[in-house]
Coordinates of C-alpha atoms in Angstrom, one line a residue:
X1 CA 2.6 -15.5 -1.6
X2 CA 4.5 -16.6 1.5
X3 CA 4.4 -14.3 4.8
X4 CA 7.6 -13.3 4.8
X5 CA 7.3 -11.7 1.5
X6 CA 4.2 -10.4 2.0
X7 CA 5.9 -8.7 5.0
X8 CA 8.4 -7.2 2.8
X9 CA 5.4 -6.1 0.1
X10 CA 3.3 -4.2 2.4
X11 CA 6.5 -2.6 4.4
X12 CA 7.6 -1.3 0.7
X13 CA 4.1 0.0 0.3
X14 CA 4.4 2.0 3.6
X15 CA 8.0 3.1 3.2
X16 CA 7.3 4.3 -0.4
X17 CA 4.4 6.5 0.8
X18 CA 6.2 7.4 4.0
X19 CA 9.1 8.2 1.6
X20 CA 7.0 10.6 -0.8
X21 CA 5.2 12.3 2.0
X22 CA 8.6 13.3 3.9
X23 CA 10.7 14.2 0.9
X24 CA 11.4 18.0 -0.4
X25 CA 13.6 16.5 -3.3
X26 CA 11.3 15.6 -7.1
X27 CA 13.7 12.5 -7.1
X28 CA 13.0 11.3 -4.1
X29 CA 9.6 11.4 -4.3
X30 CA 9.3 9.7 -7.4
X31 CA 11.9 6.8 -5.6
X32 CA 8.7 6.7 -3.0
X33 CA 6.2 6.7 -5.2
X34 CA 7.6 3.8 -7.7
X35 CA 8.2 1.7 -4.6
X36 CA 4.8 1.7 -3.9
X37 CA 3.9 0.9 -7.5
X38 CA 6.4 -2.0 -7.8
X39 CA 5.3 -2.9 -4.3
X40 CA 1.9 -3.5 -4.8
X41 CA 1.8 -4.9 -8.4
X42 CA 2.0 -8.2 -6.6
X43 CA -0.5 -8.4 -4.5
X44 CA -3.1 -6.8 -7.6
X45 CA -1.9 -10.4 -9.6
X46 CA -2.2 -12.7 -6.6
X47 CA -5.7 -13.9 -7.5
X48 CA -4.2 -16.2 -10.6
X49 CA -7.6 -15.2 -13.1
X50 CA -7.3 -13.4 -16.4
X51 CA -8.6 -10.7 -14.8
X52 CA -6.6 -9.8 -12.1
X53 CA -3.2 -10.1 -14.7
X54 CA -5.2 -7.3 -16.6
X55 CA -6.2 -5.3 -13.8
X56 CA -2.5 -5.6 -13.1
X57 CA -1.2 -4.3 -16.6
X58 CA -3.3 -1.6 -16.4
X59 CA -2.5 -0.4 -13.4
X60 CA 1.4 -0.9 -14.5
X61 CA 1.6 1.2 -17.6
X62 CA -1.3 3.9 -16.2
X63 CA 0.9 4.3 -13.2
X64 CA 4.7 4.1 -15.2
X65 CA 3.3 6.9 -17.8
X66 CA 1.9 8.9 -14.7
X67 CA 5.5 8.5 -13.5
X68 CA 7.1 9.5 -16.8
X69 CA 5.0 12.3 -16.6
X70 CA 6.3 13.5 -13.3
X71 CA 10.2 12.8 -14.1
X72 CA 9.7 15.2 -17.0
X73 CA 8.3 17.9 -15.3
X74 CA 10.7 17.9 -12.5
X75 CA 13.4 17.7 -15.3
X76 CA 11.8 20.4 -17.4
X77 CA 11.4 22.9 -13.7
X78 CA 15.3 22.0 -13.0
X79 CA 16.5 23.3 -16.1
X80 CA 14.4 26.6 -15.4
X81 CA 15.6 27.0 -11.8
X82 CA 18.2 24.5 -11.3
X83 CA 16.3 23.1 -8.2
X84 CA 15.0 19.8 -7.5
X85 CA 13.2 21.2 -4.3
X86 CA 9.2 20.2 -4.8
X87 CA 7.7 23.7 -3.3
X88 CA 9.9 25.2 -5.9
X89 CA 8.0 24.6 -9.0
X90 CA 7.4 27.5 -11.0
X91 CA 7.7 26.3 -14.3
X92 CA 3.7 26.9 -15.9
X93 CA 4.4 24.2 -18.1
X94 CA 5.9 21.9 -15.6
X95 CA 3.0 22.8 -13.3
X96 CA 0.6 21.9 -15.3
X97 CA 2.6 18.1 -16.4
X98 CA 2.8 17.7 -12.7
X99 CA -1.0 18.3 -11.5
X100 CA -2.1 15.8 -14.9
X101 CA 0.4 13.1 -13.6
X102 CA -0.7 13.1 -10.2
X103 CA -4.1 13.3 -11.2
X104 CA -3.5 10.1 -13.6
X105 CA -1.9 8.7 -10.3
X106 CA -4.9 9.1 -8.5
X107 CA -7.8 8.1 -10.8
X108 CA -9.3 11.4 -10.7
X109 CA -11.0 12.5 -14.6
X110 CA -10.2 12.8 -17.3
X111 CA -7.7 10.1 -16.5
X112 CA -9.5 8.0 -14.4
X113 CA -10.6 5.0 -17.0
X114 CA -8.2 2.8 -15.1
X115 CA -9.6 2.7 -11.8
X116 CA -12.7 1.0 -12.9
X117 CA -11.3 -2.1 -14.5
X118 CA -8.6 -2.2 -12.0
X119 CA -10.5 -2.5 -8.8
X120 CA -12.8 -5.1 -10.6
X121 CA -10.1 -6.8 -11.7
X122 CA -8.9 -7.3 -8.0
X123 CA -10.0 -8.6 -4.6
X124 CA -12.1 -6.2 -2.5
X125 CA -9.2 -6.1 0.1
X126 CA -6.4 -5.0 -2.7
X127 CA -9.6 -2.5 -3.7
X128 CA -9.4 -0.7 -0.4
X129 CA -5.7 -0.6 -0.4
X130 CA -6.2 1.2 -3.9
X131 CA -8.9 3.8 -2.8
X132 CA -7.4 4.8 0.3
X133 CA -3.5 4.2 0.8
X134 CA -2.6 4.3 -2.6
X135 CA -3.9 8.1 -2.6
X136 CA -2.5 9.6 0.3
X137 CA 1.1 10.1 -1.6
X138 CA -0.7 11.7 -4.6
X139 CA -2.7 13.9 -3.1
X140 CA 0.2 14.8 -0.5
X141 CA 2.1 15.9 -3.3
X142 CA -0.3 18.2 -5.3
X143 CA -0.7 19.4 -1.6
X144 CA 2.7 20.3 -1.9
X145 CA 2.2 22.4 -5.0
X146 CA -1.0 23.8 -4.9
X147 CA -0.1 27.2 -5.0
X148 CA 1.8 27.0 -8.1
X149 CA -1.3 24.8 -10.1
X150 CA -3.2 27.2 -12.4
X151 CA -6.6 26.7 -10.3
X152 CA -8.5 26.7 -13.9
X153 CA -6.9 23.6 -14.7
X154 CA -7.8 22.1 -10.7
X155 CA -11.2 23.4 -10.6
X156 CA -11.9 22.4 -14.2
X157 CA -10.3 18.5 -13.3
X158 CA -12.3 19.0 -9.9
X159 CA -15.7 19.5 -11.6
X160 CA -15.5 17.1 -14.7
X161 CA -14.5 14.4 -11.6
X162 CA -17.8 14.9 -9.5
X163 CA -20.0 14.6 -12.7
X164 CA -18.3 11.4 -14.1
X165 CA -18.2 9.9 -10.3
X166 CA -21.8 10.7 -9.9
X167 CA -23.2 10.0 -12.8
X168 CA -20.8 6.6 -13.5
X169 CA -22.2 5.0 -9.9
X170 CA -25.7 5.5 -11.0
X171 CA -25.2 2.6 -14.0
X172 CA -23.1 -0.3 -12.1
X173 CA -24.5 -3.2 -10.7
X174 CA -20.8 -4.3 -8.9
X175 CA -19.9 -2.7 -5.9
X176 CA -16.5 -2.3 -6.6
X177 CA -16.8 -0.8 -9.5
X178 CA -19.3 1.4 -7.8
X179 CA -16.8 2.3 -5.3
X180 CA -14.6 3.7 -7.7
X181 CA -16.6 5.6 -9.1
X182 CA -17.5 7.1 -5.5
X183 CA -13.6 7.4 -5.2
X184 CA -13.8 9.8 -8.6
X185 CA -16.2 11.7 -7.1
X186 CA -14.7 12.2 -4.2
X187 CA -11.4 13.1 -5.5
X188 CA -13.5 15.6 -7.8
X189 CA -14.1 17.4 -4.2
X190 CA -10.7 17.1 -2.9
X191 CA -9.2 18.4 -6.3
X192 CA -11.8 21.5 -6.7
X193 CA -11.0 22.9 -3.1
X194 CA -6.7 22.5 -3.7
X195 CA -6.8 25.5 -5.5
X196 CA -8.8 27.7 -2.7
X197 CA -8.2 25.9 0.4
X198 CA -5.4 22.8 0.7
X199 CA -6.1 21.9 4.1
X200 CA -9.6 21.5 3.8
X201 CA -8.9 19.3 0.7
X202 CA -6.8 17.0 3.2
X203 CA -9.5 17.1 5.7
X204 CA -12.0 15.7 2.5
X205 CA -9.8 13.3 1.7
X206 CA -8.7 11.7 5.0
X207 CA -12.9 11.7 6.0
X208 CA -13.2 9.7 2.3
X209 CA -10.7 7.5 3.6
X210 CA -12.1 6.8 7.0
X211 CA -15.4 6.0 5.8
X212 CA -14.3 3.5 2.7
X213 CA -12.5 1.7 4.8
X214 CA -15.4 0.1 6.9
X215 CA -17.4 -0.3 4.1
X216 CA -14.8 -2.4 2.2
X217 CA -13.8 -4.3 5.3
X218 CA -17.6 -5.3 6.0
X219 CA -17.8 -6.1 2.0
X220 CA -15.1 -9.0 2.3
X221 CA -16.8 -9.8 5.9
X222 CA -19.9 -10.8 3.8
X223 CA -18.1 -11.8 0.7
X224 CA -20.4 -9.4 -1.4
X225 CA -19.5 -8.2 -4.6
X226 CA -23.0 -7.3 -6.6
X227 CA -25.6 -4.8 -5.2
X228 CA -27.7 -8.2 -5.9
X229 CA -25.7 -10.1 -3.0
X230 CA -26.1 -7.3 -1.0
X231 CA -29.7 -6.7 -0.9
X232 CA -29.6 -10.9 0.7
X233 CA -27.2 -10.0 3.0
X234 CA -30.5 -8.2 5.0
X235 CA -31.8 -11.6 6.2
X236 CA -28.2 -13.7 7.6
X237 CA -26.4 -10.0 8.8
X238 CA -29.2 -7.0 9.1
X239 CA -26.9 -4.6 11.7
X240 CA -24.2 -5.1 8.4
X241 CA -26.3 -4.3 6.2
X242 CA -27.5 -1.4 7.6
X243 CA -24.2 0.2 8.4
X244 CA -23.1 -0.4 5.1
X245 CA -26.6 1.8 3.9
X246 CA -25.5 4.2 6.0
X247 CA -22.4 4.5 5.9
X248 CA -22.7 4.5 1.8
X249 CA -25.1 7.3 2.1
X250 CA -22.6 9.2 4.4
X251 CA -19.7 9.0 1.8
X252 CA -22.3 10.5 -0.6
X253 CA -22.5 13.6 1.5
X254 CA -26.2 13.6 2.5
X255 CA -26.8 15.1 5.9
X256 CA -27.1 14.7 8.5
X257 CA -24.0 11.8 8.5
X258 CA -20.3 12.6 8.5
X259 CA -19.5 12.9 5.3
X260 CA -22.1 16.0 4.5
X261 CA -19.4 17.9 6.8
X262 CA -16.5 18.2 4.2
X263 CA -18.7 18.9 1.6
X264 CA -20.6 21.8 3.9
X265 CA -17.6 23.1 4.3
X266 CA -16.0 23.2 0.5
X267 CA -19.4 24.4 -0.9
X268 CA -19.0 27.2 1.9
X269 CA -15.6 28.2 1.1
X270 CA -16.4 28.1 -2.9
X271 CA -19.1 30.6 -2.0
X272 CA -16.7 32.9 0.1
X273 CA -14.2 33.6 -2.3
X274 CA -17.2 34.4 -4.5
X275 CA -17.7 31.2 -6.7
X276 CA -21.3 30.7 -6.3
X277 CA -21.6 29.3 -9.7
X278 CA -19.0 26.6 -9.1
X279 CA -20.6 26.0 -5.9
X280 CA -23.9 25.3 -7.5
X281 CA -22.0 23.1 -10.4
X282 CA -20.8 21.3 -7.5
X283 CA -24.3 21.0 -6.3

């Protein structure tokens, strides 16, 4: 891929997301978030292996059905209201299309089986561009809606997210496949606190993003794909190494790093609005 279009990929990417975040309109939105689809479907396939053409199918039809998804929602709410404004969603059944497309968008469960394959498919720079740029639209939008989503069918997404993200980390001996599933996990957070408390699910999600991003970047640094390859990383680049522990150990929320802050503070609100059991699921 040449510079100039390479130039033209990545501004698509950030004028698709720029697009979705700033819009009020369904169809705009959905303009926004296709852009960034098409936009980046490119630079999935650049490595020419088998792999990387399936990771990029995968991620094509996941991500067109996720947008099918959204177009009939939107469709189904304007017929209700005859409004194509986002905040006014009030269709239950519409709702509910909406959060699953997004959702499916995202990678969160029970609709994250994509994210997997995809980010092994790729290189660990597109990786990073999927874990953390490719979100912020997604999760901008359910922002958007929050207080129309049912939070049975949030909490319930939420939940199932942080036990398939934990437990599907535990069994993988590739990192980026590892990542993924910390992304799930993650997202299980972000999702479960929507329903209660949106700005504190932004403030989980943009300290996710800040701390995968140095960990990916220090990943292609060393060219280390395997947990095998990293553990002889220790003896050519120990101070990477050791961030990359630590800052792995912070995006799993143990104290007293950075990321045990978010988590502190969900678990805390969960408790407050008297959800002590969910709290200790989440646990």
């Amino acid at each position: 891929i040449t510079p100039a279009s390479m130039t033209i990929i990545f501004l698509s990417i950030t004028i698709g997301t720029i697009m979705t975040m700033s819009s009020s309109n369904w169809l705009m939105a959905w303009i926004g978030l296709e852009l960034n689809m098409l936009a980046i479907l490119p630079i999935i396939s650049k490595p020419k292996t088998t792999r990387a053409s399936e990771a990029t199918t995968k991620y094509f039809l996941t991500q067109a059905i996720a947008s099918a998804m959204m177009l009939l929602s939107s469709t189904i709410n304007v017929w209700q209201t005859g409004n194509w404004n986002i905040l006014e969603l009030k269709n239950k059944f519409s709702t509910t299309i909406m959060a699953l497309s997004l959702m499916m968008k995202m990678g969160a469960a029970p609709i994250h089986f994509w994210l997997p394959e995809v980010l092994q498919g790729t290189t660990l720079q597109t990786a990073l561009l999927i874990t953390t740029w490719q979100k912020i639209a997604p999760v901008t939008l359910m922002y958007m809606i929050s207080n129309n989503i049912q939070p049975t069918i949030l909490v319930s997404a939420g939940i199932l997210s942080m036990i398939i993200g934990g437990l599907g980390g535990i069994n993988q001996t590739q990192l980026r496949k590892m990542m993924a599933y910390s992304s799930i996990n993650n997202l299980g957070w972000t999702i479960t606190i929507m329903a209660f408390s949106p700005n504190m699910a932004l403030m989980n999600i943009c300290t996710y993003i800040i701390m995968t991003t140095p960990i990916f970047l220090m990943m292609t640094n060393m060219s280390t794909k395997t947990l095998q390859n990293l553990s002889t990383t220790w003896t050519t680049s120990m101070t990477m190494t050791l961030s990359i522990a630590l800052l792995m150990l912070s995006t799993s929320g143990l104290p007293p790093f950075t990321g045990f802050m978010p988590k502190m503070l969900i678990l805390n609100e969960l408790i407050s609005q008297k959800l002590t059991t969910l709290a200790t699921l989440a646990i």
